[in-house]
Amino acid sequence: MVTDTRPAGAAVNPDPAGPARGPRRRSLYSAQRRAGWILVLPAVFALSLVTIVPIGYGFYLSLTSYNPVERGGPRFHGLDGYLDVLASGEFWHAIWVTVQYSFGTLVLAVPAALGLALLVNGRFPGVALFRAVLYLPRVVPLVAVSMIWLWLYSHDGLFNYLLDLVGLPPVDFLTDEDSALASLIVMRAWKALGGSMIIFLAGLQGIPKSLLEAASVDGCGRWRTLRHVILPLLVPITTYVVVVDLIYLAQSFSEIYVLTSGGPLSSTTVLNMLIYNEAFEHYRLGNASAMAFLLFCLIFGLAYVSIRTMARGGRR
Amino acid sequence: MNARPRIGGTGPRRTVLAGAVALLVATPFVWMVSLAFKPKTEVFAYPPRLLPEQPTLDNFSYVWNSTNIPVAMTNSLIVAALTVAGNCVAATAAGYALARIDFRGSRLLFTAVLGSAMVPSIVQLIPLFLIVKGFPLAGGNDLFGQGGTGLLDSHVGLVLPILVQPLNIYLARQYFLDMPQELADAGRLDGAGELRIFWQIYLPLARPIVATIAILSFTGAWEDFLWPLVAVSSPEMQTLPLALSSFAGSGVTQYGPLMAGTFLAIVPVLVIFIAGQRHFVQGLGSGGVKG
């Protein structure tokens, strides 16, 4: 509430008498404009330095060949870097790994998150606690999560113990070429559950009660209401969850760097891992920048395709 | 209310089911805590037991005295505090201006903010590394950014890329958009200047969104990995995720101390999460015009 009625002083209001309408109006606008710029200036300065300039600079680098260890700056060579990258087998392999990793995680996490949301939607004793516990993996740093799963997957860890209990031989989850990617996917899906669950929960609580009552009056049972009323209404929110997760997952890096470093035999080398190695192990900054822009295109494409697919699914 | 389908039954039956699922999801955390308090001999014992037979704090004292984790924790706290401050001040102010002040270029600015949020961070990583390394007059650099390491290996360099985040500007803008114009008009009538209207009228009402921005900035900075990995080379500047990862990767993994370190890395986010929830609930009731 504004209780302070003192005149704010000449600097703030250059026209304390406030006589004619015209000049006062104009000075108000110019004061607003000035205030607007003052308020955005720090953010604009910081964002230009760390976002806008780097994007332009990065695009320039992607058109060059640049090894900072050798003398004499970036050498411009147009689209050659892009053609090099597109012709390399390891780039396409990394794309394939990225796609498997992203979609594998989504396929596990999204239905499970929906199930969890249905489970904790409603009132029953303990529901607040259960929601918090289920959300917990979401707030814990990914590297910390990786450390826990490093043990779970280790030779003497929980999963090998469980395998032993049912009489199966031990698996080198993270160091076997056949299981490393799948192991990472399971971990990442567990990490992704809580965030998606909360969004689904918000979606479920936004469904008008009248619709559910109508379904019940029409004799719909639980499962038919779920199948024909709730799920169709959740299509937009599912699209949102899928697209946002996809954008994140396609940029996965830290858990892979920490747990497998892209190995064994590059079976878990996602695109971000490849770009990191290209730039900071082999110092090929030009090629790495070209890959980064191609990843940008891939993410854009994936998001576009999922939005289109799900929009079509929703109309049916 | 009866119409709401209840998958998995109602009342106590549902509590049991949901409790079982929650316990399953929490299993990794339970084992982490258990290992953190186990003596060395029990960590590798087979079969693994959930409860330590002789619980001990040895792992924590080892982490505290013989690893880089305390130094890294201090660094992480500094970086997170600076990130929270930067976003709460600059992102909130920018969000307010973009929502409530009509000035030339504001539309274009907003589009630029949204657009820059969509570019994957790896695109900025390499140029950002070169910019931070070549920062003039820092870390032994001359006026043209040559000769030294610039802002690499410094707190400022670590914070710079996350100091103001587009998402936070967007959140603040959406929040301020929903606030009533009457407040500003009343302020102007009373002779308050534009900056004062922001500072004394709208900002106090925007506490919930500032809290949200603070929490998001803190957890984001706490978990940041790729940029610190690139920007830090000395152990004295490592952040917590870096220290955990290099501890795990050095020789035979010592799971006891590693889980103790992980436990310490999780505690601050847990505290923020629990404390933040209450703040959100409080904030819901206090915004807007009443009466």
Coordinates of C-alpha atoms in Angstrom, one line a residue, chain A residues 4 7 40 243 304:
Chain A
D4 CA 4.0 7.9 1.5
P7 CA 6.5 15.0 -3.1
V40 CA 17.3 -3.8 -18.0
V243 CA 9.6 -31.5 -25.6
Y304 CA 9.5 -29.9 -33.9

